[in-house]
Protein backbone atom coordinates (compact mmCIF):
# COMPACT_ATOMS: atom_id res chain seq x y z
CA UNK A 1 0.00 0.00 0.00
CA UNK A 2 2.75 2.40 1.06
CA UNK A 3 4.81 1.62 -2.05
CA UNK A 4 1.73 2.24 -4.24
CA UNK A 5 1.30 5.65 -2.63
CA UNK A 6 4.98 6.42 -3.22
CA UNK A 7 4.71 5.42 -6.91
CA UNK A 8 1.54 7.54 -7.27
CA UNK A 9 3.30 10.48 -5.65
CA UNK A 10 6.22 10.05 -8.06
CA UNK A 11 3.85 10.11 -11.02
CA UNK A 12 2.32 13.42 -10.01
CA UNK A 13 4.58 15.80 -11.83
CA UNK A 14 4.50 19.50 -11.64
CA UNK A 15 5.24 21.93 -14.48
CA UNK A 16 8.86 22.20 -13.42
CA UNK A 17 9.31 18.43 -13.70
CA UNK A 18 7.77 18.46 -17.16
CA UNK A 19 10.06 21.34 -18.17
CA UNK A 20 13.10 19.44 -16.92
CA UNK A 21 11.98 16.29 -18.73
CA UNK A 22 11.76 18.18 -21.98
CA UNK A 23 15.18 19.75 -21.33
CA UNK A 24 16.77 16.38 -20.58
CA UNK A 25 15.05 14.56 -23.45
CA UNK A 26 17.26 13.58 -26.35
CA UNK A 27 16.49 11.77 -29.60
CA UNK A 28 17.28 8.04 -29.68
CA UNK A 29 20.74 7.30 -31.04
CA UNK A 30 21.05 5.08 -34.09
CA UNK A 31 22.95 1.85 -33.52
CA UNK A 32 25.35 2.46 -36.47
CA UNK A 33 27.26 -0.75 -35.86
CA UNK A 34 27.69 -0.14 -32.13
CA UNK A 35 26.12 -3.44 -31.09
CA UNK A 36 28.13 -5.33 -33.73
CA UNK A 37 31.35 -3.87 -32.30
CA UNK A 38 30.36 -4.86 -28.76
CA UNK A 39 29.42 -8.42 -29.78
CA UNK A 40 32.69 -8.75 -31.71
CA UNK A 41 34.60 -7.73 -28.57
CA UNK A 42 32.61 -10.21 -26.49
CA UNK A 43 33.33 -13.02 -28.97
CA UNK A 44 37.03 -12.19 -28.91
CA UNK A 45 37.00 -12.39 -25.11
CA UNK A 46 35.18 -15.72 -25.23
CA UNK A 47 37.76 -17.22 -27.57
CA UNK A 48 40.64 -15.86 -25.51
CA UNK A 49 39.15 -17.47 -22.42
CA UNK A 50 38.66 -20.80 -24.22
CA UNK A 51 42.23 -20.82 -25.48
CA UNK A 52 43.84 -19.73 -22.21
CA UNK A 53 43.71 -23.12 -20.44
CA UNK A 54 44.99 -25.29 -23.32
CA UNK A 55 47.68 -22.70 -24.13
CA UNK A 56 48.76 -22.59 -20.47
CA UNK A 57 48.90 -26.40 -20.42
CA UNK A 58 51.09 -26.51 -23.54
CA UNK A 59 53.43 -23.79 -22.25
CA UNK A 60 53.61 -25.42 -18.82
CA UNK A 61 54.38 -28.77 -20.46
CA UNK A 62 57.12 -27.22 -22.61
CA UNK A 63 58.67 -25.57 -19.55
CA UNK A 64 58.42 -28.79 -17.51
CA UNK A 65 60.02 -31.08 -20.12
CA UNK A 66 63.65 -30.18 -19.34
CA UNK A 67 63.53 -30.57 -15.53
CA UNK A 68 61.37 -33.66 -15.94
CA UNK A 69 63.89 -35.35 -18.23
CA UNK A 70 66.64 -34.42 -15.73
CA UNK A 71 64.60 -36.02 -12.99
CA UNK A 72 64.11 -39.18 -15.03
CA UNK A 73 67.86 -39.36 -15.73
CA UNK A 74 68.60 -38.90 -12.03
CA UNK A 75 66.14 -41.62 -11.09
CA UNK A 76 67.62 -44.01 -13.63
CA UNK A 77 71.13 -43.36 -12.30
CA UNK A 78 69.86 -43.97 -8.78
CA UNK A 79 68.31 -47.21 -9.90
CA UNK A 80 71.81 -48.71 -10.23
CA UNK A 81 72.12 -48.33 -6.45
CA UNK A 82 68.94 -50.29 -5.91
CA UNK A 83 69.27 -54.08 -5.85
CA UNK A 84 68.31 -55.76 -9.14
CA UNK A 85 65.72 -57.94 -7.46
CA UNK A 86 63.84 -54.89 -6.17
CA UNK A 87 63.78 -53.31 -9.67
CA UNK A 88 62.42 -56.46 -11.22
CA UNK A 89 59.76 -56.65 -8.56
CA UNK A 90 58.73 -53.00 -9.09
CA UNK A 91 58.65 -53.23 -12.88
CA UNK A 92 56.43 -56.26 -12.62
CA UNK A 93 54.02 -54.55 -10.26
CA UNK A 94 53.65 -51.13 -12.04
CA UNK A 95 53.11 -50.40 -15.79
CA UNK A 96 55.94 -49.03 -17.90
CA UNK A 97 56.84 -45.33 -17.58
CA UNK A 98 56.22 -44.79 -21.31
CA UNK A 99 52.74 -46.23 -20.95
CA UNK A 100 51.97 -43.81 -18.09
CA UNK A 101 53.16 -40.81 -20.11
CA UNK A 102 51.19 -41.92 -23.18
CA UNK A 103 48.09 -42.39 -21.06
CA UNK A 104 48.48 -38.93 -19.52
CA UNK A 105 48.85 -37.30 -22.96
CA UNK A 106 45.78 -39.13 -24.28
CA UNK A 107 43.79 -38.06 -21.22
CA UNK A 108 44.83 -34.41 -21.67
CA UNK A 109 43.91 -34.49 -25.39
CA UNK A 110 40.52 -36.04 -24.55
CA UNK A 111 39.82 -33.37 -21.90
CA UNK A 112 40.71 -30.50 -24.23
CA UNK A 113 38.69 -32.08 -27.07
CA UNK A 114 35.65 -32.53 -24.84
CA UNK A 115 35.89 -28.93 -23.71
CA UNK A 116 35.94 -27.68 -27.30
CA UNK A 117 33.02 -29.91 -28.22
CA UNK A 118 31.05 -28.57 -25.25
CA UNK A 119 31.75 -25.00 -26.36
CA UNK B 1 10.47 -1.74 -24.12
CA UNK B 2 9.12 -4.98 -22.62
CA UNK B 3 10.94 -6.17 -19.52
CA UNK B 4 9.81 -9.76 -20.01
CA UNK B 5 11.55 -9.79 -23.39
CA UNK B 6 14.66 -8.42 -21.68
CA UNK B 7 14.49 -11.13 -19.03
CA UNK B 8 14.10 -13.79 -21.70
CA UNK B 9 17.19 -12.52 -23.52
CA UNK B 10 19.15 -12.35 -20.25
CA UNK B 11 18.18 -15.96 -19.48
CA UNK B 12 19.43 -17.05 -22.92
CA UNK B 13 22.73 -15.25 -22.38
CA UNK B 14 23.28 -16.62 -18.89
CA UNK B 15 22.28 -20.22 -19.66
CA UNK B 16 23.99 -20.66 -23.03
CA UNK B 17 26.41 -17.72 -23.39
CA UNK B 18 24.30 -16.73 -26.41
CA UNK B 19 26.09 -13.78 -28.01
CA UNK B 20 23.24 -13.20 -30.48
CA UNK B 21 20.83 -12.67 -27.58
CA UNK B 22 23.34 -10.36 -25.96
CA UNK B 23 23.63 -8.43 -29.24
CA UNK B 24 19.86 -7.97 -29.18
CA UNK B 25 20.07 -6.62 -25.61
CA UNK B 26 22.78 -4.18 -26.71
CA UNK B 27 20.67 -3.03 -29.69
CA UNK B 28 17.65 -2.46 -27.44
CA UNK B 29 19.48 -0.40 -24.83
CA UNK B 30 22.52 1.20 -26.48
CA UNK B 31 20.71 4.50 -27.07
CA UNK B 32 19.77 4.95 -23.39
CA UNK B 33 23.21 3.98 -22.13
CA UNK B 34 25.09 6.15 -24.64
CA UNK B 35 22.82 9.14 -24.01
CA UNK B 36 23.24 8.70 -20.24
CA UNK B 37 27.03 8.60 -20.52
CA UNK B 38 27.10 11.50 -22.99
CA UNK B 39 25.21 13.68 -20.54
CA UNK B 40 27.38 12.53 -17.67
CA UNK B 41 30.75 13.00 -19.32
CA UNK B 42 29.96 15.77 -21.80
CA UNK B 43 32.29 14.06 -24.27
CA UNK B 44 30.65 12.00 -27.04
CA UNK B 45 33.71 9.96 -28.01
CA UNK B 46 34.59 9.12 -24.42
CA UNK B 47 30.94 8.30 -23.72
CA UNK B 48 30.80 5.81 -26.59
CA UNK B 49 34.03 4.15 -25.43
CA UNK B 50 32.63 3.94 -21.91
CA UNK B 51 29.37 2.52 -23.28
CA UNK B 52 31.34 -0.28 -24.96
CA UNK B 53 33.18 -0.98 -21.69
CA UNK B 54 29.85 -0.89 -19.87
CA UNK B 55 28.35 -3.58 -22.12
CA UNK B 56 31.48 -5.75 -21.77
CA UNK B 57 31.18 -5.46 -17.96
CA UNK B 58 27.47 -6.24 -18.27
CA UNK B 59 28.30 -9.40 -20.27
CA UNK B 60 30.75 -10.50 -17.61
CA UNK B 61 28.40 -10.07 -14.67
CA UNK B 62 25.02 -10.63 -16.25
CA UNK B 63 24.40 -13.58 -13.92
CA UNK B 64 24.26 -11.09 -11.02
CA UNK B 65 21.12 -9.49 -12.52
CA UNK B 66 18.39 -10.92 -10.36
CA UNK B 67 15.43 -9.77 -12.46
CA UNK B 68 14.31 -7.48 -9.63
CA UNK B 69 13.73 -4.03 -11.09
CA UNK B 70 14.12 -3.11 -14.75
CA UNK B 71 17.03 -4.32 -16.84
CA UNK B 72 17.79 -0.76 -17.98
CA UNK B 73 18.07 0.27 -14.31
CA UNK B 74 20.64 -2.48 -13.74
CA UNK B 75 22.45 -1.52 -16.95
CA UNK B 76 22.64 2.14 -15.93
CA UNK B 77 24.13 1.06 -12.61
CA UNK B 78 26.88 -0.75 -14.57
CA UNK B 79 27.28 2.35 -16.78
CA UNK B 80 27.56 4.66 -13.76
CA UNK B 81 30.15 2.38 -12.10
CA UNK B 82 32.13 2.25 -15.36
CA UNK B 83 32.02 6.05 -15.57
CA UNK B 84 33.21 6.48 -11.96
CA UNK B 85 36.02 3.95 -12.47
CA UNK B 86 37.23 5.77 -15.57
CA UNK B 87 37.11 9.10 -13.72
CA UNK B 88 39.14 7.60 -10.87
CA UNK B 89 41.79 6.16 -13.17
CA UNK B 90 41.98 9.42 -15.16
CA UNK B 91 42.47 11.30 -11.90
CA UNK B 92 45.20 8.89 -10.77
CA UNK B 93 46.90 9.24 -14.16
CA UNK B 94 46.77 13.05 -13.89
CA UNK B 95 48.22 12.89 -10.37
CA UNK B 96 51.08 10.65 -11.53
CA UNK B 97 51.80 12.95 -14.47
CA UNK B 98 51.71 16.02 -12.22
CA UNK B 99 54.03 14.44 -9.67
CA UNK B 100 56.35 13.49 -12.54
CA UNK B 101 56.50 17.15 -13.53
CA UNK B 102 54.10 17.11 -16.48
CA UNK B 103 51.27 19.57 -16.84
CA UNK B 104 48.00 17.61 -16.73
CA UNK B 105 45.77 17.77 -19.79
CA UNK B 106 42.34 19.23 -19.43
CA UNK B 107 39.66 16.70 -18.59
CA UNK B 108 37.75 17.15 -21.84
CA UNK B 109 40.52 15.91 -24.05
CA UNK B 110 42.53 19.12 -23.82
CA UNK B 111 40.18 21.22 -25.97
CA UNK B 112 37.98 24.02 -24.74
CA UNK B 113 34.79 25.17 -26.41
CA UNK B 114 33.52 28.72 -26.52
CA UNK B 115 30.61 29.39 -24.15
CA UNK B 116 27.97 29.74 -26.90
CA UNK B 117 28.70 26.21 -28.16
CA UNK B 118 27.27 24.66 -25.02
CA UNK B 119 23.62 23.60 -25.11
CA UNK B 120 21.19 24.71 -22.41
CA UNK B 121 21.26 21.22 -20.95
CA UNK B 122 25.05 21.23 -20.76
CA UNK B 123 24.89 24.56 -18.93
CA UNK B 124 22.30 23.12 -16.54
CA UNK B 125 24.40 20.03 -15.90
CA UNK B 126 27.52 22.11 -15.31
CA UNK B 127 26.13 23.56 -12.07
CA UNK B 128 25.49 20.11 -10.63
CA UNK B 129 27.92 17.78 -8.89
CA UNK B 130 28.71 14.44 -10.51
CA UNK B 131 26.29 12.58 -8.27
CA UNK B 132 23.51 15.12 -8.76
CA UNK B 133 24.05 15.02 -12.51
CA UNK B 134 23.84 11.21 -12.63
CA UNK B 135 20.67 11.13 -10.54
CA UNK B 136 18.97 13.96 -12.44
CA UNK B 137 19.79 12.30 -15.79
CA UNK B 138 18.51 8.93 -14.56
CA UNK B 139 15.33 10.57 -13.37
CA UNK B 140 14.52 13.07 -16.12
CA UNK B 141 16.25 11.61 -19.19
CA UNK B 142 15.92 7.88 -18.55
CA UNK B 143 12.65 7.93 -16.62
CA UNK B 144 13.85 5.71 -13.77
CA UNK B 145 11.80 5.65 -10.57
CA UNK B 146 13.36 6.85 -7.32
CA UNK B 147 13.71 3.25 -6.16
CA UNK B 148 15.46 2.22 -9.38
CA UNK B 149 17.82 5.19 -9.04
CA UNK B 150 18.48 4.16 -5.44
CA UNK B 151 19.38 0.65 -6.62
CA UNK B 152 21.59 2.01 -9.39
CA UNK B 153 23.51 4.42 -7.18
CA UNK B 154 23.45 2.40 -3.94
CA UNK B 155 21.68 5.25 -2.16
CA UNK B 156 18.53 5.17 -0.02
CA UNK B 157 15.35 6.45 -1.74
CA UNK B 158 15.20 9.38 0.70
CA UNK B 159 18.68 10.50 -0.31
CA UNK B 160 17.77 10.20 -4.00
CA UNK B 161 14.76 12.45 -3.43
CA UNK B 162 16.79 15.05 -1.58
CA UNK B 163 19.51 15.00 -4.26
CA UNK B 164 16.85 15.62 -6.93
CA UNK B 165 15.35 18.42 -4.82
CA UNK B 166 18.80 19.98 -4.36
CA UNK B 167 19.60 19.62 -8.07
CA UNK B 168 16.36 21.30 -9.09
CA UNK B 169 17.00 24.11 -6.64
CA UNK B 170 20.51 24.67 -8.03
CA UNK B 171 19.21 24.80 -11.61
CA UNK B 172 16.38 27.13 -10.54
CA UNK B 173 18.76 29.49 -8.73
CA UNK B 174 21.42 29.47 -11.42
CA UNK B 175 19.10 30.05 -14.36
CA UNK B 176 16.31 32.05 -12.80
CA UNK B 177 13.63 29.46 -13.60
CA UNK B 178 10.26 30.24 -12.01
CA UNK B 179 9.10 27.78 -9.38
CA UNK B 180 5.95 26.16 -10.73
CA UNK B 181 5.59 23.84 -7.80
CA UNK B 182 1.99 23.94 -6.70
CA UNK B 183 2.24 20.85 -4.48
XYZ file of C-alpha atoms in Angstrom:
302
model
C 0.000 0.000 0.000
C 2.748 2.405 1.063
C 4.811 1.624 -2.047
C 1.733 2.242 -4.238
C 1.300 5.653 -2.635
C 4.985 6.416 -3.220
C 4.715 5.423 -6.906
C 1.542 7.542 -7.274
C 3.305 10.483 -5.652
C 6.220 10.052 -8.056
C 3.854 10.112 -11.018
C 2.323 13.420 -10.006
C 4.579 15.797 -11.832
C 4.504 19.504 -11.645
C 5.242 21.933 -14.476
C 8.858 22.203 -13.421
C 9.306 18.432 -13.697
C 7.771 18.458 -17.165
C 10.062 21.339 -18.170
C 13.105 19.437 -16.915
C 11.977 16.290 -18.728
C 11.757 18.184 -21.981
C 15.176 19.752 -21.333
C 16.770 16.383 -20.583
C 15.052 14.562 -23.450
C 17.260 13.583 -26.350
C 16.488 11.766 -29.601
C 17.284 8.040 -29.675
C 20.736 7.302 -31.042
C 21.048 5.076 -34.094
C 22.950 1.853 -33.522
C 25.350 2.463 -36.467
C 27.259 -0.752 -35.859
C 27.694 -0.136 -32.131
C 26.117 -3.439 -31.090
C 28.128 -5.329 -33.729
C 31.353 -3.874 -32.303
C 30.355 -4.856 -28.762
C 29.423 -8.419 -29.779
C 32.694 -8.754 -31.712
C 34.604 -7.735 -28.567
C 32.606 -10.207 -26.494
C 33.327 -13.025 -28.975
C 37.031 -12.189 -28.912
C 37.002 -12.392 -25.112
C 35.182 -15.724 -25.230
C 37.765 -17.222 -27.571
C 40.635 -15.857 -25.514
C 39.151 -17.472 -22.422
C 38.656 -20.800 -24.220
C 42.228 -20.825 -25.477
C 43.845 -19.733 -22.209
C 43.711 -23.118 -20.441
C 44.991 -25.288 -23.321
C 47.681 -22.697 -24.127
C 48.756 -22.585 -20.475
C 48.902 -26.399 -20.416
C 51.090 -26.512 -23.538
C 53.430 -23.785 -22.247
C 53.610 -25.421 -18.816
C 54.378 -28.770 -20.457
C 57.125 -27.218 -22.610
C 58.673 -25.573 -19.552
C 58.420 -28.787 -17.507
C 60.024 -31.082 -20.122
C 63.646 -30.175 -19.336
C 63.529 -30.568 -15.527
C 61.368 -33.661 -15.942
C 63.891 -35.351 -18.229
C 66.641 -34.415 -15.726
C 64.601 -36.019 -12.989
C 64.111 -39.178 -15.031
C 67.856 -39.358 -15.726
C 68.602 -38.902 -12.027
C 66.143 -41.624 -11.088
C 67.615 -44.010 -13.629
C 71.134 -43.357 -12.297
C 69.862 -43.970 -8.776
C 68.307 -47.208 -9.905
C 71.814 -48.709 -10.229
C 72.120 -48.333 -6.450
C 68.940 -50.289 -5.910
C 69.273 -54.077 -5.852
C 68.311 -55.760 -9.144
C 65.721 -57.943 -7.465
C 63.844 -54.891 -6.173
C 63.782 -53.307 -9.666
C 62.420 -56.465 -11.223
C 59.764 -56.648 -8.563
C 58.727 -52.999 -9.090
C 58.652 -53.230 -12.884
C 56.426 -56.258 -12.623
C 54.017 -54.549 -10.258
C 53.654 -51.130 -12.041
C 53.108 -50.400 -15.792
C 55.938 -49.030 -17.896
C 56.839 -45.329 -17.584
C 56.215 -44.786 -21.311
C 52.738 -46.230 -20.952
C 51.972 -43.811 -18.092
C 53.158 -40.809 -20.111
C 51.191 -41.920 -23.179
C 48.090 -42.392 -21.062
C 48.476 -38.929 -19.520
C 48.851 -37.295 -22.956
C 45.776 -39.126 -24.281
C 43.789 -38.057 -21.225
C 44.826 -34.409 -21.671
C 43.906 -34.486 -25.386
C 40.518 -36.037 -24.554
C 39.822 -33.372 -21.901
C 40.707 -30.495 -24.234
C 38.687 -32.077 -27.070
C 35.646 -32.533 -24.840
C 35.895 -28.929 -23.707
C 35.941 -27.680 -27.298
C 33.019 -29.914 -28.225
C 31.051 -28.572 -25.249
C 31.753 -24.996 -26.364
C 10.473 -1.744 -24.116
C 9.125 -4.976 -22.616
C 10.939 -6.169 -19.521
C 9.809 -9.761 -20.013
C 11.549 -9.791 -23.392
C 14.664 -8.417 -21.676
C 14.494 -11.129 -19.026
C 14.097 -13.794 -21.698
C 17.187 -12.523 -23.524
C 19.146 -12.351 -20.251
C 18.180 -15.961 -19.480
C 19.426 -17.054 -22.919
C 22.732 -15.245 -22.383
C 23.283 -16.619 -18.887
C 22.283 -20.219 -19.658
C 23.985 -20.656 -23.028
C 26.407 -17.721 -23.390
C 24.299 -16.731 -26.410
C 26.091 -13.779 -28.013
C 23.240 -13.197 -30.484
C 20.828 -12.672 -27.579
C 23.339 -10.358 -25.960
C 23.631 -8.429 -29.245
C 19.858 -7.965 -29.183
C 20.066 -6.623 -25.615
C 22.777 -4.178 -26.711
C 20.670 -3.030 -29.694
C 17.652 -2.456 -27.439
C 19.476 -0.398 -24.827
C 22.517 1.205 -26.480
C 20.714 4.496 -27.066
C 19.766 4.952 -23.394
C 23.214 3.979 -22.134
C 25.087 6.153 -24.636
C 22.816 9.143 -24.012
C 23.238 8.702 -20.242
C 27.034 8.598 -20.525
C 27.104 11.498 -22.986
C 25.211 13.684 -20.535
C 27.379 12.528 -17.670
C 30.754 12.996 -19.325
C 29.959 15.774 -21.803
C 32.293 14.061 -24.268
C 30.652 11.999 -27.036
C 33.713 9.956 -28.009
C 34.589 9.124 -24.420
C 30.942 8.301 -23.720
C 30.797 5.810 -26.594
C 34.030 4.152 -25.431
C 32.627 3.938 -21.908
C 29.366 2.520 -23.278
C 31.335 -0.282 -24.956
C 33.176 -0.978 -21.686
C 29.854 -0.891 -19.866
C 28.355 -3.580 -22.124
C 31.484 -5.750 -21.767
C 31.177 -5.458 -17.957
C 27.474 -6.242 -18.272
C 28.298 -9.396 -20.274
C 30.753 -10.501 -17.607
C 28.403 -10.073 -14.669
C 25.021 -10.634 -16.248
C 24.404 -13.585 -13.920
C 24.260 -11.094 -11.018
C 21.124 -9.487 -12.517
C 18.386 -10.923 -10.362
C 15.427 -9.767 -12.457
C 14.306 -7.484 -9.625
C 13.730 -4.033 -11.094
C 14.122 -3.113 -14.746
C 17.035 -4.316 -16.840
C 17.786 -0.759 -17.984
C 18.071 0.270 -14.308
C 20.640 -2.477 -13.741
C 22.452 -1.522 -16.947
C 22.637 2.142 -15.933
C 24.133 1.060 -12.611
C 26.882 -0.748 -14.567
C 27.285 2.349 -16.778
C 27.558 4.661 -13.764
C 30.146 2.375 -12.103
C 32.126 2.252 -15.360
C 32.021 6.053 -15.565
C 33.211 6.475 -11.955
C 36.019 3.947 -12.467
C 37.226 5.770 -15.570
C 37.114 9.103 -13.723
C 39.144 7.603 -10.870
C 41.795 6.163 -13.166
C 41.978 9.415 -15.163
C 42.468 11.303 -11.897
C 45.197 8.886 -10.768
C 46.900 9.241 -14.165
C 46.772 13.047 -13.894
C 48.223 12.888 -10.365
C 51.082 10.655 -11.528
C 51.803 12.953 -14.467
C 51.707 16.023 -12.217
C 54.029 14.435 -9.670
C 56.347 13.487 -12.540
C 56.501 17.151 -13.529
C 54.097 17.106 -16.485
C 51.269 19.570 -16.839
C 48.001 17.612 -16.729
C 45.766 17.770 -19.786
C 42.339 19.229 -19.427
C 39.658 16.695 -18.588
C 37.753 17.150 -21.836
C 40.525 15.914 -24.054
C 42.533 19.119 -23.823
C 40.182 21.215 -25.972
C 37.980 24.023 -24.743
C 34.792 25.166 -26.414
C 33.517 28.716 -26.516
C 30.615 29.395 -24.149
C 27.969 29.742 -26.902
C 28.702 26.214 -28.165
C 27.265 24.661 -25.019
C 23.616 23.599 -25.111
C 21.189 24.711 -22.411
C 21.257 21.222 -20.953
C 25.054 21.231 -20.761
C 24.892 24.560 -18.932
C 22.296 23.118 -16.537
C 24.398 20.028 -15.903
C 27.518 22.106 -15.307
C 26.130 23.559 -12.072
C 25.494 20.105 -10.635
C 27.918 17.782 -8.886
C 28.711 14.441 -10.513
C 26.294 12.578 -8.267
C 23.505 15.116 -8.763
C 24.052 15.019 -12.509
C 23.839 11.209 -12.634
C 20.671 11.133 -10.541
C 18.973 13.957 -12.442
C 19.785 12.300 -15.792
C 18.510 8.932 -14.559
C 15.325 10.568 -13.368
C 14.524 13.075 -16.119
C 16.250 11.611 -19.193
C 15.922 7.877 -18.550
C 12.645 7.931 -16.620
C 13.846 5.710 -13.774
C 11.799 5.649 -10.573
C 13.362 6.847 -7.324
C 13.711 3.254 -6.164
C 15.458 2.221 -9.377
C 17.823 5.189 -9.045
C 18.483 4.161 -5.444
C 19.375 0.654 -6.621
C 21.587 2.011 -9.393
C 23.512 4.423 -7.183
C 23.448 2.399 -3.943
C 21.676 5.246 -2.159
C 18.528 5.175 -0.024
C 15.355 6.445 -1.735
C 15.202 9.379 0.702
C 18.682 10.498 -0.310
C 17.767 10.200 -4.000
C 14.755 12.452 -3.432
C 16.793 15.052 -1.575
C 19.508 15.001 -4.259
C 16.847 15.624 -6.927
C 15.352 18.421 -4.819
C 18.796 19.984 -4.362
C 19.597 19.624 -8.072
C 16.358 21.301 -9.088
C 17.002 24.111 -6.644
C 20.511 24.666 -8.030
C 19.211 24.800 -11.606
C 16.383 27.125 -10.536
C 18.759 29.487 -8.729
C 21.423 29.467 -11.425
C 19.099 30.051 -14.360
C 16.309 32.050 -12.801
C 13.626 29.465 -13.602
C 10.257 30.244 -12.009
C 9.103 27.783 -9.378
C 5.946 26.161 -10.732
C 5.595 23.836 -7.801
C 1.990 23.940 -6.703
C 2.243 20.854 -4.480
